[in-house]
GROMACS .gro file of C-alpha atoms in nm:
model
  197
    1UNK     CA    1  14.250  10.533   6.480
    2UNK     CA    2  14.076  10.867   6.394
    3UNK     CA    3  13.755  10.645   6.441
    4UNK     CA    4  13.807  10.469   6.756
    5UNK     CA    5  13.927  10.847   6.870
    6UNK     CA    6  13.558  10.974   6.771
    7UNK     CA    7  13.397  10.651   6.956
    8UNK     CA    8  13.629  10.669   7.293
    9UNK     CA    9  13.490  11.034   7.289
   10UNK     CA   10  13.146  10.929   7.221
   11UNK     CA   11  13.100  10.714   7.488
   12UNK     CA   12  13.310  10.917   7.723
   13UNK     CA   13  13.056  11.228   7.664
   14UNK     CA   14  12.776  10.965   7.719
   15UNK     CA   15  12.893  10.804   8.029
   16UNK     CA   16  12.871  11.172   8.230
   17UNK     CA   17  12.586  11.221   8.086
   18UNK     CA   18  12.460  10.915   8.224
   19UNK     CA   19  12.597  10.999   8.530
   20UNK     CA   20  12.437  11.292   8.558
   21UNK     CA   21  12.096  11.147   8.496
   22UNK     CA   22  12.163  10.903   8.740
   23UNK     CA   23  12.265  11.196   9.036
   24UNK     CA   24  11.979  11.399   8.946
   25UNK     CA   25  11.725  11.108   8.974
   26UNK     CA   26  11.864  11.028   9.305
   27UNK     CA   27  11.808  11.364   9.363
   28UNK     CA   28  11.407  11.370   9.230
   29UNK     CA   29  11.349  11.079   9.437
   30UNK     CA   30  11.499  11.251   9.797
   31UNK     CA   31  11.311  11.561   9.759
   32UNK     CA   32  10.999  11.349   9.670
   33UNK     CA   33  11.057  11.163   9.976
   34UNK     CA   34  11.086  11.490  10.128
   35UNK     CA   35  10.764  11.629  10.020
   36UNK     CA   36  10.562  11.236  10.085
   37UNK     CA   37  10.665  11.328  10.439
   38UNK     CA   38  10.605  11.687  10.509
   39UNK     CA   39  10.227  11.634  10.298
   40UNK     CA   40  10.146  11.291  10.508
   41UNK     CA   41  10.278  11.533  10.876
   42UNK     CA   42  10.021  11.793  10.710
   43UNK     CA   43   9.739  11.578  10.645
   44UNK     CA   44   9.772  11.415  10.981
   45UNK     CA   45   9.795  11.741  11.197
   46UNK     CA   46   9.512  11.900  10.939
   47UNK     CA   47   9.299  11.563  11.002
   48UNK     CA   48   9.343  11.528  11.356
   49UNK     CA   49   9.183  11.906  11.427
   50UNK     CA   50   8.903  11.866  11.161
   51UNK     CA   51   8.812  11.519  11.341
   52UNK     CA   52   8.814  11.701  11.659
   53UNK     CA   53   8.602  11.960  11.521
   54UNK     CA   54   8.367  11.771  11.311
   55UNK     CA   55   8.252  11.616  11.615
   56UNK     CA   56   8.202  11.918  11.791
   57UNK     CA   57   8.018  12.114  11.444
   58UNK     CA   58   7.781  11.769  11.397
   59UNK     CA   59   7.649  11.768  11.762
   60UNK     CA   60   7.633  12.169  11.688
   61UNK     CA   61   7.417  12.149  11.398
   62UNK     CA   62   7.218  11.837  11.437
   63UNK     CA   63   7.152  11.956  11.823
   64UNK     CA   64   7.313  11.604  11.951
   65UNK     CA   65   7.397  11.297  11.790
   66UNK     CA   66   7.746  11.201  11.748
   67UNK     CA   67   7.990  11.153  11.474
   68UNK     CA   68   8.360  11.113  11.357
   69UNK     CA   69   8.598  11.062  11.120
   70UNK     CA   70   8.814  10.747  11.034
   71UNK     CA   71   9.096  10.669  10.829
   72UNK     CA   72   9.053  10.352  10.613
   73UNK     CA   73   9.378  10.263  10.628
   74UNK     CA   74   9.571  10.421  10.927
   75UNK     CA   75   9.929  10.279  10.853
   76UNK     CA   76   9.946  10.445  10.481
   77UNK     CA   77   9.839  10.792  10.545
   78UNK     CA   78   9.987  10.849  10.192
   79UNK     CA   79   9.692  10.689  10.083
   80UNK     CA   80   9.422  10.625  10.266
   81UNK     CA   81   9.080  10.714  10.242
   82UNK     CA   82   8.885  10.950  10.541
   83UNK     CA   83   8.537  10.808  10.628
   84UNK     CA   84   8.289  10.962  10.776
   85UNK     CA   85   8.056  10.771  11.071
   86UNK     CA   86   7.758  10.951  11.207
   87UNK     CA   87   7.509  10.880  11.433
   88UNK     CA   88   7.195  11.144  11.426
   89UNK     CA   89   6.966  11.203  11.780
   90UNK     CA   90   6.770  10.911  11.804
   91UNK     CA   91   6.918  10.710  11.530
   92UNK     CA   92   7.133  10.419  11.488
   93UNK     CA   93   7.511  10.472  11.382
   94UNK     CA   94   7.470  10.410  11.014
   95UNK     CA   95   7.721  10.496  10.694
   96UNK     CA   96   7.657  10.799  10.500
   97UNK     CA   97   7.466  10.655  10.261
   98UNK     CA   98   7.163  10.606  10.427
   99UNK     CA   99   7.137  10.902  10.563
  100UNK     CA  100   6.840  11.156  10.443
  101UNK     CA  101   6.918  11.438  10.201
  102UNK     CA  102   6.917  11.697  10.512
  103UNK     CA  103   7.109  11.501  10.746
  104UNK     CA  104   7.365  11.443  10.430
  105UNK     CA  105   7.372  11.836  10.405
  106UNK     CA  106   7.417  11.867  10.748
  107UNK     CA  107   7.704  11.674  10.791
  108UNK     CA  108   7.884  11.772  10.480
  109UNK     CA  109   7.851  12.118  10.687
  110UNK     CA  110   7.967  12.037  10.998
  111UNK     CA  111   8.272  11.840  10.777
  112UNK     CA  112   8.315  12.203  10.610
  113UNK     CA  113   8.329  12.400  10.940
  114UNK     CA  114   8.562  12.114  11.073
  115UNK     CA  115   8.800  12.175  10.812
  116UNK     CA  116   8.772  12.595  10.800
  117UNK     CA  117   8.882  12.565  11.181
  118UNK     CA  118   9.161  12.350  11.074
  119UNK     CA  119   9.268  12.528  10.772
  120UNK     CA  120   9.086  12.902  10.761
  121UNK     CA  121   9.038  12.993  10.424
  122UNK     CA  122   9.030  13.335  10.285
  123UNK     CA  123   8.649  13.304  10.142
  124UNK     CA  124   8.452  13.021  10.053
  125UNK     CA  125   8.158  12.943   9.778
  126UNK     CA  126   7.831  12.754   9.948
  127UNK     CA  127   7.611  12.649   9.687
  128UNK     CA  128   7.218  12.568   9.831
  129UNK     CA  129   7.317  12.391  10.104
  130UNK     CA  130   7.053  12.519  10.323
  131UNK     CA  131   6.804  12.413  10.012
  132UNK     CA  132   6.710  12.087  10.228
  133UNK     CA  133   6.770  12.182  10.566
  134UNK     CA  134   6.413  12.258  10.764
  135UNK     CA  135   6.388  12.623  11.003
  136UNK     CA  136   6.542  12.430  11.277
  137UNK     CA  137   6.840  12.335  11.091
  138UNK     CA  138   6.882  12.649  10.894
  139UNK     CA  139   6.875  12.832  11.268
  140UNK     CA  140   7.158  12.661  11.361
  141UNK     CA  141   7.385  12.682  11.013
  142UNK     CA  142   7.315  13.045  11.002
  143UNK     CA  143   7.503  13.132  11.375
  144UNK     CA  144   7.783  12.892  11.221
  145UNK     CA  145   7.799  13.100  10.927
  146UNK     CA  146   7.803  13.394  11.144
  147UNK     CA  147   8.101  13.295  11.342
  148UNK     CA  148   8.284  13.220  11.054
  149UNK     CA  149   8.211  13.540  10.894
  150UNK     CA  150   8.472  13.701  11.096
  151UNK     CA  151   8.803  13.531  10.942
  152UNK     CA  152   8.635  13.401  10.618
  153UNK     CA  153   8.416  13.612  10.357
  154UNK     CA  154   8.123  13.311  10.256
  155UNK     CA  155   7.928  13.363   9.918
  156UNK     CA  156   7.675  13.171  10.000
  157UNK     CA  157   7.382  13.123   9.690
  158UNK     CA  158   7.041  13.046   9.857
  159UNK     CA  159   6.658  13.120   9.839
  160UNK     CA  160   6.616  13.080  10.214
  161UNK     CA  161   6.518  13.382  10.370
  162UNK     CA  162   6.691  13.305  10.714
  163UNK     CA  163   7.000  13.240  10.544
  164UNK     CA  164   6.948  13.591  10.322
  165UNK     CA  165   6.894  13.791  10.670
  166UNK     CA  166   7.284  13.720  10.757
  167UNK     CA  167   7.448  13.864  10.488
  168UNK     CA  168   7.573  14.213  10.451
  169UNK     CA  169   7.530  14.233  10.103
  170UNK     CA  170   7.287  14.047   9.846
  171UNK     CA  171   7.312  14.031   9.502
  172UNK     CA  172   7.015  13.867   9.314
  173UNK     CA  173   6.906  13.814   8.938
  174UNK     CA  174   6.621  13.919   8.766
  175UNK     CA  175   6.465  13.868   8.443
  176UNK     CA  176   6.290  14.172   8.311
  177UNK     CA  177   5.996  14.196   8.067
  178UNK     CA  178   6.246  14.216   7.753
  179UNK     CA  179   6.371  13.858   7.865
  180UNK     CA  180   6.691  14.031   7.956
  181UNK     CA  181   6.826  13.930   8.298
  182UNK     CA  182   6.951  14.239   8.519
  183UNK     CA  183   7.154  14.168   8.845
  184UNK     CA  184   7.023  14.353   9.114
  185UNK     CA  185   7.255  14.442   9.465
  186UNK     CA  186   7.166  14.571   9.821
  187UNK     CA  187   7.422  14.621  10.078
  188UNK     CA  188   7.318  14.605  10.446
  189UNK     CA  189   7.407  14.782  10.765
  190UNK     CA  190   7.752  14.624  10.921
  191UNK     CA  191   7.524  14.553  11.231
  192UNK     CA  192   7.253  14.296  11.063
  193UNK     CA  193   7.481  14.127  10.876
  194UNK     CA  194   7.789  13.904  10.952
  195UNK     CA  195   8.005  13.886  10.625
  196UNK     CA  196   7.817  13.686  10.440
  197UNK     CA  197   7.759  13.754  10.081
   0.00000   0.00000   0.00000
């Protein structure tokens, strides 16, 4: 009896316990609902705007042409894929691919912009993307960069010289004759610049 006593009370303790593993996983899998449908509202408001916009920034940039973005697969938002479509001045609509290494940069731009009007951003690192773009082009990214400079701070690392002219303060390295490297900073008047560092 003192036995069966110790097992009743065994399996007693274990059957809440299961219980309570069962009410909590019911529990996990609501609020995961919960958060699969406020991310896939999200996405789909933040999507529609940077669609709208990336239109707007690739006929901006590329001085015509057209372009937009697609979801793969529309009736799963949860997981489909975005793809881009663009269409150049004077070319055929053709798949990202084959575009050239400037139009590429180009429209990974405008796609940035798009997204920075949908979701401003506090600052944001640009990496040589002007490194392929010809004057033209460069022209054009640098008054984008300018009106962005007024609700987000853009570090921007470049060797163009049209770019450089934009920013309000430039840091650069240099390597002196003992092989050490020395960083070297010049901050601009608030009137030539536009917040770009």
């Amino acid at each position: 009896p003192q036995e069966y006593r110790e097992v009743l009370h065994r399996h007693q303790f274990l059957q809440s316990q299961m219980v309570d593993l069962e009410q909590s996983a019911g529990s996990l899998q609501r609020v995961v609902k919960e958060l699969d449908q406020v991310m896939e509202k999200e996405f789909l408001s933040v999507f529609s705007v940077a669609a709208e916009e990336f239109s707007r920034y690739f006929e901006v940039l590329f001085g015509g042409g057209q372009a937009r973005l697609a979801l793969t697969d529309a009736e799963n938002p949860a997981s489909t894929g975005v793809e881009i479509i663009a269409r150049p001045p004077g070319k055929r609509q053709q798949s990202l691919a084959l575009l050239s290494g400037g139009e590429r940069a180009l429209t990974a731009t405008a796609l940035l912009f798009a997204v920075l009007k949908a979701r401003p951003l506090p600052f944001c690192l640009l990496d040589e993307v002007d490194a392929m773009l010809d004057e033209a082009n460069v022209g054009r990214f640098r008054v984008l960069l300018e009106e962005f400079a007024n609700h987000t701070q853009f570090i921007v690392i470049t060797h163009n010289r049209q770019t450089i002219e934009a920013a309000r303060a430039i840091y650069g390295v240099s390597m002196g004759e003992d092989g050490v490297s020395k960083v070297i900073s010049l901050r601009l008047e608030e009137e030539q610049g536009a917040g770009i560092g």
